[in-house]
């Protein structure tokens, strides 16, 4: 397996182009299953999870190819879809595969989707997806590790359409909101999603669906209203910039010092993170299509609590903890979303960080310096936090199992190297 080697202590200066958001691209690839017309997605990041999703929909008989001439462009045509099934061999490597359930069920009246495998950062049950689809009229059984969903057949033997209804989830669920929104676009009547997730990626998906002919209101709020239509058509849509990649680079510059412009970054998608970085001592300005950060000297440690958007994102917890580890003072971090999302702590302690864990709380005492060592990535965002720690550690840091990093960051080491980091990938 590939590794990253980092020699720390260098400030970061220059410009970084932020890639398209993984968490928008994955549901939008599934949204293309809702129509037999061609769909073009632009600004699609070159990530392992995206490659897995493309492989999954190709396995269904869909044509899905990256443009040979325009980087980041993917052409999808689900007119030839012949097998509405997501097998375990593909689903096990990426939980977002469950997003195929809603589009397949809405368009074909049936879907067979494997239950996702275990997740390192905690339990993410699919029961909310099942309950919502059942409320819309689907008959779903779970057997042999698969969700088998079907709509009742009419006298002519054809399966009917999903029925609009009101769905209130027991918890805020991003993929659940996305699945229900996609399914409701082709349902009969009106669907109202209560307690809906409000992430920018959901708003971006809604904008794509509207381009396809969907009737959606309220996206970006906790109450989304969808009026079903009989069919959707193709469109061209640009994937929104990745706010988590943006936040990761902001934390990296705050930790190392320097000045960096993040092109395509959206400050309005990162209010909670930027507010905390400014409180820590970073200077941040922004405008249309860019965020600029300047940092000089040691930051001040900041306590925070992860929560659903628009609060502080759980996907930024590990990266900000890396910054806190070398900041001045102490801080308390409360993780409310995933029960196992402090697995990076043991690896950061190997680098010299002072962190104690008590259930969902982490208490940190900033140290003046970290010391390079060999560490192991345990999940996607944990790997990013170790990169940040390696950038500030004295000596050499080696990060193993970086396939986690490749799931969510497009050419991260190349982008860092371009702004002054001493970092290289060691091929296995």
Coordinates of C-alpha atoms in Angstrom, one line a residue:
X1 CA 0.0 0.0 0.0
X2 CA 1.1 3.5 -0.8
X3 CA 2.5 5.8 2.0
X4 CA 3.1 9.5 2.4
X5 CA 6.5 10.9 3.6
X6 CA 6.4 14.4 5.1
X7 CA 9.2 16.5 6.3
X8 CA 7.6 19.1 8.5
X9 CA 8.3 22.7 9.5
X10 CA 7.7 24.5 6.2
X11 CA 5.0 27.3 5.9
X12 CA 2.5 27.1 3.1
X13 CA 2.2 29.9 0.5
X14 CA 0.5 30.1 -2.9
X15 CA -2.8 29.1 -4.5
X16 CA -4.8 25.9 -4.3
X17 CA -7.7 24.9 -6.6
X18 CA -10.5 23.3 -4.6
X19 CA -12.0 20.2 -6.3
X20 CA -15.6 19.2 -6.6
X21 CA -17.3 17.8 -3.5
X22 CA -17.2 14.1 -3.1
X23 CA -20.4 14.2 -1.0
X24 CA -22.2 16.0 -3.9
X25 CA -20.7 14.0 -6.8
X26 CA -21.8 10.6 -5.4
X27 CA -25.6 11.3 -5.0
X28 CA -25.5 13.2 -8.3
X29 CA -24.1 10.2 -10.1
X30 CA -27.0 8.3 -8.7
X31 CA -29.5 11.0 -9.7
X32 CA -28.5 10.3 -13.3
X33 CA -30.2 6.9 -12.9
X34 CA -33.6 8.8 -12.8
X35 CA -33.7 9.4 -16.5
X36 CA -33.0 7.6 -19.8
X37 CA -31.5 10.8 -21.2
X38 CA -27.8 11.7 -21.2
X39 CA -26.5 13.6 -18.1
X40 CA -23.2 15.5 -17.9
X41 CA -21.5 16.2 -14.6
X42 CA -18.7 18.8 -14.5
X43 CA -16.1 19.3 -11.8
X44 CA -16.2 15.7 -10.7
X45 CA -13.2 15.0 -8.4
X46 CA -10.8 12.2 -9.2
X47 CA -11.4 10.1 -6.1
X48 CA -11.5 6.4 -5.3
X49 CA -15.1 6.7 -4.1
X50 CA -16.1 8.3 -7.4
X51 CA -14.4 5.5 -9.3
X52 CA -16.3 2.9 -7.2
X53 CA -19.6 4.6 -7.8
X54 CA -18.9 4.7 -11.6
X55 CA -18.1 1.0 -11.5
X56 CA -21.3 0.4 -9.6
X57 CA -23.6 2.1 -12.1
X58 CA -21.7 0.6 -15.0
X59 CA -22.4 -2.8 -13.5
X60 CA -26.1 -2.0 -13.9
X61 CA -25.6 -1.5 -17.6
X62 CA -25.2 2.3 -17.5
X63 CA -22.7 4.1 -19.8
X64 CA -20.6 6.3 -17.6
X65 CA -17.3 7.6 -18.8
X66 CA -14.9 10.4 -17.9
X67 CA -14.2 12.8 -20.7
X68 CA -10.9 12.2 -22.5
X69 CA -10.5 15.9 -23.3
X70 CA -12.1 17.8 -20.4
X71 CA -10.8 16.9 -16.9
X72 CA -13.5 16.5 -14.3
X73 CA -16.3 15.9 -16.8
X74 CA -18.3 12.7 -16.7
X75 CA -20.9 11.6 -19.2
X76 CA -23.7 9.3 -18.0
X77 CA -26.4 7.6 -20.0
X78 CA -28.8 5.3 -18.0
X79 CA -31.0 4.6 -20.9
X80 CA -29.4 1.2 -21.2
X81 CA -29.8 0.3 -17.5
X82 CA -30.6 -3.4 -17.4
X83 CA -30.0 -4.5 -13.9
X84 CA -31.3 -2.4 -11.0
X85 CA -29.0 -4.1 -8.5
X86 CA -26.1 -2.9 -6.3
X87 CA -24.1 -6.0 -5.3
X88 CA -22.2 -6.4 -2.1
X89 CA -18.8 -6.7 -3.9
X90 CA -19.1 -3.0 -4.7
X91 CA -21.3 -1.6 -1.9
X92 CA -19.0 -3.0 0.8
X93 CA -16.2 -0.5 0.0
X94 CA -18.5 2.6 0.0
X95 CA -21.6 3.2 2.1
X96 CA -22.8 5.9 -0.3
X97 CA -23.9 3.1 -2.6
X98 CA -27.2 3.0 -0.7
X99 CA -28.1 6.2 -2.7
X100 CA -28.9 4.0 -5.6
X101 CA -32.0 2.7 -3.8
X102 CA -34.3 5.7 -4.3
X103 CA -33.6 6.4 -8.0
X104 CA -33.8 2.7 -9.0
X105 CA -37.1 2.2 -7.1
X106 CA -38.6 5.4 -8.4
X107 CA -37.8 4.8 -12.1
X108 CA -38.1 1.0 -12.3
X109 CA -40.4 0.1 -9.5
X110 CA -37.8 -2.3 -8.0
X111 CA -34.3 -2.3 -6.6
X112 CA -31.9 -4.8 -5.0
X113 CA -29.3 -3.1 -2.9
X114 CA -26.8 -4.7 -0.6
X115 CA -26.7 -3.6 3.0
X116 CA -23.4 -1.6 3.5
X117 CA -20.6 -3.2 5.4
X118 CA -19.3 -2.0 8.7
X119 CA -17.9 1.5 9.1
X120 CA -14.7 2.3 11.1
X121 CA -16.1 5.6 12.4
X122 CA -19.4 4.2 13.8
X123 CA -22.8 2.9 13.0
X124 CA -24.8 4.4 10.2
X125 CA -27.9 2.3 9.9
X126 CA -30.1 2.2 6.8
X127 CA -33.4 1.7 8.7
X128 CA -34.4 5.3 8.1
X129 CA -34.0 4.7 4.3
X130 CA -36.2 1.6 4.6
X131 CA -38.9 3.3 6.7
X132 CA -39.1 6.2 4.3
X133 CA -39.4 4.1 1.1
X134 CA -42.1 1.9 2.8
X135 CA -44.0 5.1 3.7
X136 CA -44.0 5.9 -0.1
X137 CA -45.5 2.5 -0.9
X138 CA -42.5 0.2 -1.4
X139 CA -42.5 -3.4 -0.2
X140 CA -39.1 -4.1 1.3
X141 CA -37.6 -7.2 2.7
X142 CA -34.1 -7.7 4.0
X143 CA -32.7 -11.1 3.3
X144 CA -29.3 -12.6 2.6
X145 CA -27.7 -9.2 3.2
X146 CA -29.8 -7.4 0.6
X147 CA -32.6 -4.8 0.7
X148 CA -35.1 -6.1 -1.9
X149 CA -37.6 -3.4 -2.7
X150 CA -40.5 -3.6 -5.0
X151 CA -43.7 -1.6 -5.8
X152 CA -47.0 -3.5 -6.2
X153 CA -47.9 -4.7 -9.6
X154 CA -51.1 -3.6 -11.3
X155 CA -53.5 -5.8 -13.3
X156 CA -51.3 -5.3 -16.4
X157 CA -48.3 -6.7 -14.6
X158 CA -46.5 -3.4 -14.5
X159 CA -45.3 -1.9 -11.3
X160 CA -46.8 1.4 -10.2
X161 CA -45.2 4.6 -8.9
X162 CA -44.1 5.6 -5.5
X163 CA -46.7 7.6 -3.6
X164 CA -46.0 11.1 -2.2
X165 CA -46.3 11.3 1.6
X166 CA -44.8 13.1 4.6
X167 CA -41.6 11.6 5.9
X168 CA -40.1 12.6 9.3
X169 CA -36.9 10.8 10.1
X170 CA -35.9 9.9 13.7
X171 CA -32.6 11.7 13.2
X172 CA -31.1 14.1 10.7
X173 CA -29.7 11.9 7.9
X174 CA -27.9 13.3 4.9
X175 CA -28.1 10.2 2.7
X176 CA -31.6 9.5 3.8
X177 CA -32.7 13.1 2.8
X178 CA -30.9 12.6 -0.6
X179 CA -32.5 9.2 -1.2
X180 CA -36.0 10.4 -0.4
X181 CA -35.6 13.6 -2.4
X182 CA -34.5 11.7 -5.5
X183 CA -37.3 9.1 -5.1
X184 CA -40.0 11.7 -4.6
X185 CA -39.2 13.4 -7.8
X186 CA -40.9 10.6 -9.7
X187 CA -43.6 9.8 -7.1
X188 CA -47.3 10.5 -7.5
X189 CA -48.3 13.6 -5.6
X190 CA -46.5 15.6 -3.0
X191 CA -43.8 14.5 -0.6
X192 CA -42.7 16.6 2.4
X193 CA -39.5 15.8 4.1
X194 CA -39.4 16.9 7.8
X195 CA -36.2 17.0 9.8
X196 CA -34.3 17.1 6.5
X197 CA -30.5 17.6 6.5
X198 CA -29.5 21.0 5.3
X199 CA -25.9 20.4 4.0
X200 CA -24.8 22.4 0.9
X201 CA -24.4 19.2 -1.0
X202 CA -28.1 18.5 -0.6
X203 CA -28.9 21.9 -2.0
X204 CA -26.5 21.2 -4.9
X205 CA -28.3 17.9 -5.6
X206 CA -31.7 19.6 -5.5
X207 CA -30.4 22.2 -8.1
X208 CA -29.3 19.4 -10.4
X209 CA -32.7 17.6 -10.0
X210 CA -34.5 20.9 -10.8
X211 CA -32.5 21.2 -14.0
X212 CA -33.8 17.7 -14.8
X213 CA -37.4 18.9 -14.5
X214 CA -38.0 18.1 -10.8
X215 CA -40.2 20.4 -8.7
X216 CA -38.4 21.0 -5.3
X217 CA -38.8 23.8 -2.8
X218 CA -37.2 24.3 0.6
X219 CA -33.8 22.6 0.0
X220 CA -31.3 24.1 2.5
X221 CA -33.9 24.1 5.2
X222 CA -35.3 21.4 7.5
X223 CA -38.5 21.1 5.5
X224 CA -38.3 20.1 1.8
X225 CA -41.3 19.9 -0.4
X226 CA -41.3 17.8 -3.7
X227 CA -44.1 17.7 -6.2
X228 CA -43.7 14.5 -8.2
X229 CA -43.5 14.5 -12.0
X230 CA -43.9 11.6 -14.5
X231 CA -40.4 11.8 -15.9
X232 CA -37.2 13.7 -15.8
X233 CA -34.8 14.7 -18.6
X234 CA -31.1 15.0 -18.9
X235 CA -29.0 18.0 -17.9
X236 CA -25.5 19.4 -17.5
X237 CA -24.5 20.3 -13.9
X238 CA -21.3 21.4 -12.2
X239 CA -20.5 19.8 -8.9
X240 CA -20.2 22.3 -6.0
X241 CA -16.8 22.9 -4.5
X242 CA -15.8 20.6 -1.6
X243 CA -16.2 22.4 1.7
X244 CA -14.4 19.7 3.6
X245 CA -11.3 19.9 1.4
X246 CA -11.5 23.7 1.7
X247 CA -11.6 23.4 5.5
X248 CA -8.8 20.9 5.6
X249 CA -6.5 23.3 3.7
X250 CA -7.5 26.2 6.0
X251 CA -6.5 24.2 9.0
X252 CA -3.3 23.2 7.4
X253 CA -2.3 26.8 6.7
X254 CA -3.3 27.9 10.2
X255 CA -1.1 25.2 11.6
X256 CA 2.0 25.7 9.5
X257 CA 1.8 29.5 8.9
X258 CA 1.9 31.2 5.6
X259 CA -0.7 32.7 3.2
X260 CA -2.8 30.7 0.7
X261 CA -5.6 31.5 -1.6
X262 CA -8.2 28.7 -2.1
X263 CA -9.8 29.2 -5.5
X264 CA -13.4 28.0 -5.8
X265 CA -13.7 27.8 -2.0
X266 CA -17.1 28.8 -0.6
X267 CA -16.9 30.7 2.7
X268 CA -20.7 30.7 3.1
X269 CA -20.5 26.8 3.4
X270 CA -17.9 27.0 6.2
X271 CA -19.2 29.6 8.6
X272 CA -18.7 27.5 11.8
X273 CA -15.1 26.5 10.8
X274 CA -14.0 29.9 9.7
X275 CA -15.4 31.5 12.8
X276 CA -13.3 29.2 14.9
X277 CA -10.2 29.7 12.8
X278 CA -10.5 33.5 13.2
X279 CA -10.9 33.1 16.9
X280 CA -7.8 31.0 16.9
X281 CA -5.8 33.9 15.3
X282 CA -6.0 33.3 11.5
X283 CA -6.8 36.1 9.2
X284 CA -9.4 35.1 6.6
X285 CA -10.9 37.1 3.8
X286 CA -13.2 35.9 1.1
X287 CA -15.0 36.9 -2.1
X288 CA -16.8 35.3 -5.0
X289 CA -14.9 32.1 -5.8
X290 CA -12.1 32.4 -3.3
X291 CA -11.0 32.3 0.3
X292 CA -7.7 33.7 1.5
X293 CA -6.1 32.7 4.8
X294 CA -2.9 34.1 6.4
X295 CA -1.4 32.8 9.6
X296 CA 1.6 34.0 11.6
X297 CA 2.7 32.5 14.9
X298 CA 1.1 30.0 17.2
X299 CA -2.7 29.8 17.1
X300 CA -4.9 29.8 20.2
X301 CA -6.6 26.4 21.0
X302 CA -10.4 26.4 20.5
X303 CA -13.1 24.2 22.1
X304 CA -15.9 23.1 19.8
X305 CA -18.8 20.6 19.5
X306 CA -19.7 18.8 16.3
X307 CA -23.3 18.9 15.1
X308 CA -25.4 18.8 12.0
X309 CA -25.0 21.6 9.4
X310 CA -24.9 24.6 9.8
X311 CA -23.0 23.7 13.0
X312 CA -19.3 22.5 13.1
X313 CA -19.0 19.5 10.8
X314 CA -17.9 16.1 12.2
X315 CA -15.9 15.8 9.0
X316 CA -13.7 18.7 10.2
X317 CA -13.2 17.5 13.7
X318 CA -10.0 15.6 13.3
X319 CA -8.3 18.3 11.2
X320 CA -9.1 21.0 13.7
X321 CA -7.8 18.7 16.5
X322 CA -4.5 18.6 14.6
X323 CA -4.4 22.4 14.7
X324 CA -5.3 22.4 18.4
X325 CA -2.6 19.9 19.2
X326 CA 0.1 22.6 18.5
X327 CA -1.9 25.6 19.6
X328 CA -1.5 27.6 22.7
X329 CA -3.7 26.6 25.6
X330 CA -6.2 23.8 26.2
X331 CA -9.4 22.8 24.5
X332 CA -12.3 20.4 24.8
X333 CA -13.7 18.7 21.7
X334 CA -17.2 17.1 21.8
X335 CA -18.1 14.6 19.1
X336 CA -21.9 14.1 18.8
X337 CA -22.3 12.5 15.4
X338 CA -20.2 9.3 15.3
X339 CA -19.2 7.2 18.3
X340 CA -15.8 6.0 17.1
X341 CA -14.5 9.2 15.5
X342 CA -11.5 9.7 17.9
X343 CA -9.4 6.8 16.4
X344 CA -6.9 9.3 15.1
X345 CA -6.0 10.3 18.6
X346 CA -3.7 7.4 19.4
X347 CA -1.7 8.2 16.2
X348 CA -1.5 11.9 17.0
X349 CA -0.2 11.0 20.5
X350 CA 2.6 9.1 18.8
X351 CA 3.6 12.4 17.2
X352 CA 3.7 14.0 20.6
X353 CA 0.2 15.4 21.0
X354 CA -1.4 15.6 24.5
X355 CA -4.9 14.3 24.3
X356 CA -7.1 12.4 26.7
X357 CA -10.4 10.7 25.6
X358 CA -13.5 10.3 27.8
X359 CA -16.3 8.9 25.8
X360 CA -17.5 11.5 23.3
X361 CA -15.1 14.1 24.8
X362 CA -11.5 14.8 24.0
X363 CA -9.4 17.2 26.2
X364 CA -6.3 18.6 24.6
X365 CA -3.3 20.5 25.8
X366 CA -1.4 22.2 23.0
X367 CA 2.3 21.5 22.8
X368 CA 5.0 23.7 21.2
X369 CA 6.1 21.1 18.8
X370 CA 5.3 17.6 17.5
X371 CA 7.9 15.0 16.6
X372 CA 7.8 13.0 13.3
X373 CA 7.0 9.3 13.5
X374 CA 5.4 6.5 11.5
X375 CA 1.6 6.6 11.9
X376 CA -1.4 4.8 10.4
X377 CA -4.5 6.3 8.9
X378 CA -7.7 4.8 10.3
X379 CA -10.4 6.6 8.2
X380 CA -10.7 9.4 5.6
X381 CA -10.7 12.5 7.8
X382 CA -8.3 10.9 10.3
X383 CA -5.7 10.6 7.5
X384 CA -6.1 14.3 6.7
X385 CA -5.5 15.2 10.3
X386 CA -2.3 13.2 10.3
X387 CA -1.1 15.0 7.2
X388 CA -1.6 18.3 9.0
X389 CA 0.2 17.1 12.0
X390 CA 3.1 15.8 9.8
X391 CA 3.4 19.2 8.1
X392 CA 4.2 20.8 11.5
X393 CA 6.1 18.0 13.2
X394 CA 9.9 18.2 13.5
X395 CA 11.7 15.6 11.3
X396 CA 10.1 13.0 9.1
X397 CA 6.6 11.6 9.4
X398 CA 5.4 8.5 7.4
X399 CA 1.7 8.0 7.1
X400 CA 0.6 4.4 6.2
X401 CA -2.7 3.2 4.7
X402 CA -3.4 6.4 2.8
X403 CA -5.9 4.7 0.6
X404 CA -8.3 6.3 3.1
X405 CA -7.0 9.7 2.0
X406 CA -7.5 8.8 -1.7
X407 CA -11.2 8.2 -1.0
X408 CA -11.9 11.9 -0.3
X409 CA -9.0 14.1 -1.4
X410 CA -8.1 14.7 -5.1
X411 CA -4.2 14.8 -5.4
X412 CA -3.7 16.2 -1.9
X413 CA 0.0 15.7 -1.8
X414 CA 0.5 17.4 -5.2
X415 CA -1.6 20.4 -4.1
X416 CA 0.4 20.6 -0.9
X417 CA 3.7 20.3 -2.7
X418 CA 2.8 23.1 -5.0
X419 CA 2.4 25.5 -2.0
X420 CA 5.6 24.6 -0.3
X421 CA 5.2 21.3 1.6
X422 CA 7.9 18.7 1.6
X423 CA 5.7 15.7 0.9
X424 CA 5.9 12.8 -1.4
X425 CA 4.0 9.6 -2.1
X426 CA 5.9 6.4 -1.7
X427 CA 4.5 3.7 -4.0
X428 CA 4.2 0.2 -2.6

